[in-house]
Amino acid sequence: MDITATTEWTALHRHARDQQAAGVDLAGLFDADPDRAGHCTSTVGDLVVDWSRHLVNDGTVELLLALADRAGVSERIAAMLSGEPVNVTEGRPVLHTALRAPAGEAVVVGGVDVAPAIAAERDRTGAFVRALLAGERRGATGLPIRTVVNLGIGGSQLGPAMAHQALAAFRSGGVECRFVSNIDPAALASGLDGLDPAETLFIVVSKGFATAETLANARAARAWAASVLGSEAASRHFVAVTANRDAAIEFGIEPDDVFATWDWVGGRFSMGSAAGLAVMAAIGEENFAAMLAGMRAVDEHVAAGPAASVPMLLGLLSVWYRNFWGFQMRAVVPYSERLRLFPVWLQQVIMESNGKRVRLDGSPVGCETAEVVWGGVGTDSQHSFHQLLHQGTTAVPTDFIVMARPDADVAGAAGAAERHEALVANCFAQAAALAFGSPAAEDDSHRELPGNRPSTVILAAELTPPVLGQLVALYEHQTVVQGAVWGINSFDQFGVELGKTLADAILDDLRAGAAEAGTSHDPSTRSLIAHYRRLREL
Ligand code: F6P
């Protein structure tokens, strides 16, 4: 269905035009409804979501919900949750929610209940982590493992690295975890810096086990380990998480050390799977389970009534701005040092999922799709890009995330409570300044902040494993809502394939060292290759 051809779409266009012509402004919306903040604050799990500073009234929300209804968003979510092959271009179900479903709940994929396989893998990863932390799983020379290095990229790194940092307060200290993703040799070099191969374990996380960056790093890491331990012993220092078991075994990893993920778990949605093994090693099984329970709380909230859910509302707000206001971006600013990687994780979730230009049937989508997502951590971002948020010529709807209490491990530090309070005050102040601005002082337009710039504030008591899980699922579900409105496939990523193929062809040429760059390349690439060769020799 072409959603842009529906009466619901037209009604929203008309509504947006009317609102814009009438000069809708946030101050006016609050004046009109003294309890707007109360009306426009929702809760999901432990999260308080204040969406009162959005350019919407009751009528807008009704029209957006009507649009979602027309697009069949609830039905699409239900189809996803029940294991239908909603990833139509790859003929796969999309069941990351099954990873956090209560034990014993059947999850049927192609007529087979995969819940026992999920439970078995959870048991295996749990046992592995217990053995690691107890010093029972040792290196080849008999020394205990002190450092775990996650080798993976994209969804096989972003979520786990984000969670590892977010939950620093919950690390047991049993093992140190590092993450290496980039094929740039500097990445592995710093990942290995100061490590002893005899006390290091590598987790190669790759759903397909064919990703060039990950395999190159895994080979280099193995050579590094083998140079000290010998090649046979080095393989004891590698485990894998993959849906391509045979390739991992062929790489030299013991069959018992291969943990499963499945083709029905998208990489960017996979942090609740064994792909989170490094996180589990860092925070322990119980905290990992608590994070999954947090995700589950939001899954259940959505499953209970997608149309009335908070992710539905937030997803529709992004559609409102993207399609009816023409805003191109969304900023995400956690006021939490430990959530520094959250915007980077979210970039893949939203932009790889919904950066699409055709609908499910292959026809052009006919409207804008995913917004550009970027951000940084507050308060640092205030001293960097907030100037543009406040006075730039483009409005950037902004999500603020902040906790009421400091992270447990720093709460006792001298003055931590006061500094955390200042952090919170800054967060609230930014949302207020964006919304209400400030008038020109003595007609000095340089000092005027126009205000009327929308934001969401997400508040929770403390950054715990369940709260992190809830945040993750809140954004995952919003992404699914967006994609369902636009009628696109949020679960494939064919756009990244061409670059990989071209890189392979260019690399072949660079390695062959031919005097002339291969004629198969375009003229611009040939010219770059020539410059590269000259510079390399300088
Ligand atoms: O190149 C994109 C991508 O396929 C992502 O979707 C994925 O998260 C990443 O590469 C890593 O893939 P894999 O886990 O198979 O190594």
mmCIF file with all atom_site columns, N, CA and C and ligand atoms in Angstrom, residues 152-157 205-214 241 266-268 270 348 352 493 496-497 500, ligand 1:
data_model
loop_
_atom_site.group_PDB
_atom_site.id
_atom_site.type_symbol
_atom_site.label_atom_id
_atom_site.label_alt_id
_atom_site.label_comp_id
_atom_site.label_asym_id
_atom_site.label_entity_id
_atom_site.label_seq_id
_atom_site.pdbx_PDB_ins_code
_atom_site.Cartn_x
_atom_site.Cartn_y
_atom_site.Cartn_z
_atom_site.occupancy
_atom_site.B_iso_or_equiv
_atom_site.pdbx_formal_charge
_atom_site.auth_seq_id
_atom_site.auth_comp_id
_atom_site.auth_asym_id
_atom_site.auth_atom_id
_atom_site.pdbx_PDB_model_num
ATOM   1  N N  . GLY A 1 152 ? 34.283 -8.084  16.431 1.00 0.00 ? 152 GLY A N  1
ATOM   2  C CA . GLY A 1 152 ? 33.036 -8.062  15.663 1.00 0.00 ? 152 GLY A CA 1
ATOM   3  C C  . GLY A 1 152 ? 32.784 -6.624  15.256 1.00 0.00 ? 152 GLY A C  1
ATOM   4  N N  . ILE A 1 153 ? 31.857 -6.439  14.326 1.00 0.00 ? 153 ILE A N  1
ATOM   5  C CA . ILE A 1 153 ? 31.600 -5.076  13.831 1.00 0.00 ? 153 ILE A CA 1
ATOM   6  C C  . ILE A 1 153 ? 30.105 -4.894  13.610 1.00 0.00 ? 153 ILE A C  1
ATOM   7  N N  . GLY A 1 154 ? 29.662 -3.662  13.517 1.00 0.00 ? 154 GLY A N  1
ATOM   8  C CA . GLY A 1 154 ? 28.225 -3.392  13.315 1.00 0.00 ? 154 GLY A CA 1
ATOM   9  C C  . GLY A 1 154 ? 27.451 -3.943  14.501 1.00 0.00 ? 154 GLY A C  1
ATOM   10 N N  . GLY A 1 155 ? 26.395 -4.665  14.203 1.00 0.00 ? 155 GLY A N  1
ATOM   11 C CA . GLY A 1 155 ? 25.564 -5.215  15.270 1.00 0.00 ? 155 GLY A CA 1
ATOM   12 C C  . GLY A 1 155 ? 26.298 -6.202  16.155 1.00 0.00 ? 155 GLY A C  1
ATOM   13 N N  . SER A 1 156 ? 27.414 -6.714  15.665 1.00 0.00 ? 156 SER A N  1
ATOM   14 C CA . SER A 1 156 ? 28.193 -7.660  16.470 1.00 0.00 ? 156 SER A CA 1
ATOM   15 C C  . SER A 1 156 ? 29.173 -6.941  17.385 1.00 0.00 ? 156 SER A C  1
ATOM   16 N N  . GLN A 1 157 ? 29.047 -5.628  17.467 1.00 0.00 ? 157 GLN A N  1
ATOM   17 C CA . GLN A 1 157 ? 29.904 -4.842  18.353 1.00 0.00 ? 157 GLN A CA 1
ATOM   18 C C  . GLN A 1 157 ? 29.179 -3.674  19.003 1.00 0.00 ? 157 GLN A C  1
ATOM   19 N N  . VAL A 1 205 ? 32.650 -12.510 17.077 1.00 0.00 ? 205 VAL A N  1
ATOM   20 C CA . VAL A 1 205 ? 31.191 -12.401 16.946 1.00 0.00 ? 205 VAL A CA 1
ATOM   21 C C  . VAL A 1 205 ? 30.871 -11.989 15.516 1.00 0.00 ? 205 VAL A C  1
ATOM   22 N N  . SER A 1 206 ? 30.266 -12.896 14.786 1.00 0.00 ? 206 SER A N  1
ATOM   23 C CA . SER A 1 206 ? 29.893 -12.581 13.409 1.00 0.00 ? 206 SER A CA 1
ATOM   24 C C  . SER A 1 206 ? 28.780 -13.523 12.998 1.00 0.00 ? 206 SER A C  1
ATOM   25 N N  . LYS A 1 207 ? 27.618 -12.939 12.785 1.00 0.00 ? 207 LYS A N  1
ATOM   26 C CA . LYS A 1 207 ? 26.468 -13.774 12.436 1.00 0.00 ? 207 LYS A CA 1
ATOM   27 C C  . LYS A 1 207 ? 26.764 -14.601 11.179 1.00 0.00 ? 207 LYS A C  1
ATOM   28 N N  . GLY A 1 208 ? 27.300 -13.951 10.166 1.00 0.00 ? 208 GLY A N  1
ATOM   29 C CA . GLY A 1 208 ? 27.551 -14.666 8.913  1.00 0.00 ? 208 GLY A CA 1
ATOM   30 C C  . GLY A 1 208 ? 28.916 -15.316 8.849  1.00 0.00 ? 208 GLY A C  1
ATOM   31 N N  . PHE A 1 209 ? 29.797 -14.924 9.732  1.00 0.00 ? 209 PHE A N  1
ATOM   32 C CA . PHE A 1 209 ? 31.190 -15.364 9.760  1.00 0.00 ? 209 PHE A CA 1
ATOM   33 C C  . PHE A 1 209 ? 31.858 -15.173 8.395  1.00 0.00 ? 209 PHE A C  1
ATOM   34 N N  . ALA A 1 210 ? 31.524 -14.042 7.778  1.00 0.00 ? 210 ALA A N  1
ATOM   35 C CA . ALA A 1 210 ? 32.121 -13.754 6.470  1.00 0.00 ? 210 ALA A CA 1
ATOM   36 C C  . ALA A 1 210 ? 32.492 -12.277 6.380  1.00 0.00 ? 210 ALA A C  1
ATOM   37 N N  . THR A 1 211 ? 32.399 -11.570 7.478  1.00 0.00 ? 211 THR A N  1
ATOM   38 C CA . THR A 1 211 ? 32.636 -10.125 7.448  1.00 0.00 ? 211 THR A CA 1
ATOM   39 C C  . THR A 1 211 ? 34.129 -9.838  7.420  1.00 0.00 ? 211 THR A C  1
ATOM   40 N N  . ALA A 1 212 ? 34.547 -9.104  6.377  1.00 0.00 ? 212 ALA A N  1
ATOM   41 C CA . ALA A 1 212 ? 35.981 -8.934  6.105  1.00 0.00 ? 212 ALA A CA 1
ATOM   42 C C  . ALA A 1 212 ? 36.729 -8.376  7.318  1.00 0.00 ? 212 ALA A C  1
ATOM   43 N N  . GLU A 1 213 ? 36.170 -7.334  7.936  1.00 0.00 ? 213 GLU A N  1
ATOM   44 C CA . GLU A 1 213 ? 36.874 -6.681  9.047  1.00 0.00 ? 213 GLU A CA 1
ATOM   45 C C  . GLU A 1 213 ? 37.089 -7.657  10.198 1.00 0.00 ? 213 GLU A C  1
ATOM   46 N N  . THR A 1 214 ? 36.036 -8.386  10.514 1.00 0.00 ? 214 THR A N  1
ATOM   47 C CA . THR A 1 214 ? 36.097 -9.289  11.673 1.00 0.00 ? 214 THR A CA 1
ATOM   48 C C  . THR A 1 214 ? 37.063 -10.432 11.411 1.00 0.00 ? 214 THR A C  1
ATOM   49 N N  . VAL A 1 241 ? 30.685 -16.613 18.196 1.00 0.00 ? 241 VAL A N  1
ATOM   50 C CA . VAL A 1 241 ? 29.221 -16.492 18.234 1.00 0.00 ? 241 VAL A CA 1
ATOM   51 C C  . VAL A 1 241 ? 28.790 -16.261 16.803 1.00 0.00 ? 241 VAL A C  1
ATOM   52 N N  . GLY A 1 266 ? 18.284 -10.252 13.691 1.00 0.00 ? 266 GLY A N  1
ATOM   53 C CA . GLY A 1 266 ? 19.049 -9.266  12.916 1.00 0.00 ? 266 GLY A CA 1
ATOM   54 C C  . GLY A 1 266 ? 20.260 -8.812  13.716 1.00 0.00 ? 266 GLY A C  1
ATOM   55 N N  . GLY A 1 267 ? 21.374 -8.589  13.039 1.00 0.00 ? 267 GLY A N  1
ATOM   56 C CA . GLY A 1 267 ? 22.605 -8.200  13.746 1.00 0.00 ? 267 GLY A CA 1
ATOM   57 C C  . GLY A 1 267 ? 22.402 -7.008  14.661 1.00 0.00 ? 267 GLY A C  1
ATOM   58 N N  . ARG A 1 268 ? 21.712 -5.972  14.146 1.00 0.00 ? 268 ARG A N  1
ATOM   59 C CA . ARG A 1 268 ? 21.564 -4.746  14.949 1.00 0.00 ? 268 ARG A CA 1
ATOM   60 C C  . ARG A 1 268 ? 20.569 -4.905  16.096 1.00 0.00 ? 268 ARG A C  1
ATOM   61 N N  . SER A 1 270 ? 20.700 -7.752  17.986 1.00 0.00 ? 270 SER A N  1
ATOM   62 C CA . SER A 1 270 ? 21.148 -9.040  18.530 1.00 0.00 ? 270 SER A CA 1
ATOM   63 C C  . SER A 1 270 ? 21.794 -8.982  19.909 1.00 0.00 ? 270 SER A C  1
ATOM   64 N N  . GLN A 1 348 ? 22.961 2.785   13.987 1.00 0.00 ? 348 GLN A N  1
ATOM   65 C CA . GLN A 1 348 ? 22.792 1.576   13.177 1.00 0.00 ? 348 GLN A CA 1
ATOM   66 C C  . GLN A 1 348 ? 21.346 1.098   13.238 1.00 0.00 ? 348 GLN A C  1
ATOM   67 N N  . GLU A 1 352 ? 20.335 1.918   9.571  1.00 0.00 ? 352 GLU A N  1
ATOM   68 C CA . GLU A 1 352 ? 20.485 0.706   8.755  1.00 0.00 ? 352 GLU A CA 1
ATOM   69 C C  . GLU A 1 352 ? 19.113 0.054   8.550  1.00 0.00 ? 352 GLU A C  1
ATOM   70 N N  . GLN A 1 493 ? 19.612 -4.965  4.645  1.00 0.00 ? 493 GLN A N  1
ATOM   71 C CA . GLN A 1 493 ? 20.583 -3.873  4.534  1.00 0.00 ? 493 GLN A CA 1
ATOM   72 C C  . GLN A 1 493 ? 21.412 -4.048  3.267  1.00 0.00 ? 493 GLN A C  1
ATOM   73 N N  . VAL A 1 496 ? 24.551 -1.833  1.923  1.00 0.00 ? 496 VAL A N  1
ATOM   74 C CA . VAL A 1 496 ? 25.959 -1.867  2.347  1.00 0.00 ? 496 VAL A CA 1
ATOM   75 C C  . VAL A 1 496 ? 26.778 -2.853  1.507  1.00 0.00 ? 496 VAL A C  1
ATOM   76 N N  . GLU A 1 497 ? 26.112 -3.601  0.618  1.00 0.00 ? 497 GLU A N  1
ATOM   77 C CA . GLU A 1 497 ? 26.817 -4.684  -0.072 1.00 0.00 ? 497 GLU A CA 1
ATOM   78 C C  . GLU A 1 497 ? 27.743 -4.204  -1.186 1.00 0.00 ? 497 GLU A C  1
ATOM   79 N N  . LYS A 1 500 ? 31.180 -3.260  -0.184 1.00 0.00 ? 500 LYS A N  1
ATOM   80 C CA . LYS A 1 500 ? 32.037 -4.403  0.179  1.00 0.00 ? 500 LYS A CA 1
ATOM   81 C C  . LYS A 1 500 ? 32.628 -5.031  -1.081 1.00 0.00 ? 500 LYS A C  1
HETATM 82 O O1 . F6P B 2 .   ? 27.558 -4.657  6.816  1.00 0.00 ? 1   F6P B O1 1
HETATM 83 C C1 . F6P B 2 .   ? 26.415 -4.594  7.570  1.00 0.00 ? 1   F6P B C1 1
HETATM 84 C C2 . F6P B 2 .   ? 26.276 -5.764  8.493  1.00 0.00 ? 1   F6P B C2 1
HETATM 85 O O2 . F6P B 2 .   ? 25.749 -6.839  7.791  1.00 0.00 ? 1   F6P B O2 1
HETATM 86 C C3 . F6P B 2 .   ? 25.422 -5.399  9.676  1.00 0.00 ? 1   F6P B C3 1
HETATM 87 O O3 . F6P B 2 .   ? 24.074 -5.467  9.401  1.00 0.00 ? 1   F6P B O3 1
HETATM 88 C C4 . F6P B 2 .   ? 25.910 -6.358  10.684 1.00 0.00 ? 1   F6P B C4 1
HETATM 89 O O4 . F6P B 2 .   ? 25.525 -5.973  11.973 1.00 0.00 ? 1   F6P B O4 1
HETATM 90 C C5 . F6P B 2 .   ? 27.395 -6.300  10.447 1.00 0.00 ? 1   F6P B C5 1
HETATM 91 O O5 . F6P B 2 .   ? 27.510 -6.180  9.047  1.00 0.00 ? 1   F6P B O5 1
HETATM 92 C C6 . F6P B 2 .   ? 28.198 -7.455  10.940 1.00 0.00 ? 1   F6P B C6 1
HETATM 93 O O6 . F6P B 2 .   ? 27.771 -8.653  10.371 1.00 0.00 ? 1   F6P B O6 1
HETATM 94 P P1 . F6P B 2 .   ? 28.250 -10.045 10.965 1.00 0.00 ? 1   F6P B P1 1
HETATM 95 O O7 . F6P B 2 .   ? 27.709 -10.174 12.347 1.00 0.00 ? 1   F6P B O7 1
HETATM 96 O O8 . F6P B 2 .   ? 27.699 -11.087 10.029 1.00 0.00 ? 1   F6P B O8 1
HETATM 97 O O9 . F6P B 2 .   ? 29.745 -10.049 10.974 1.00 0.00 ? 1   F6P B O9 1
#
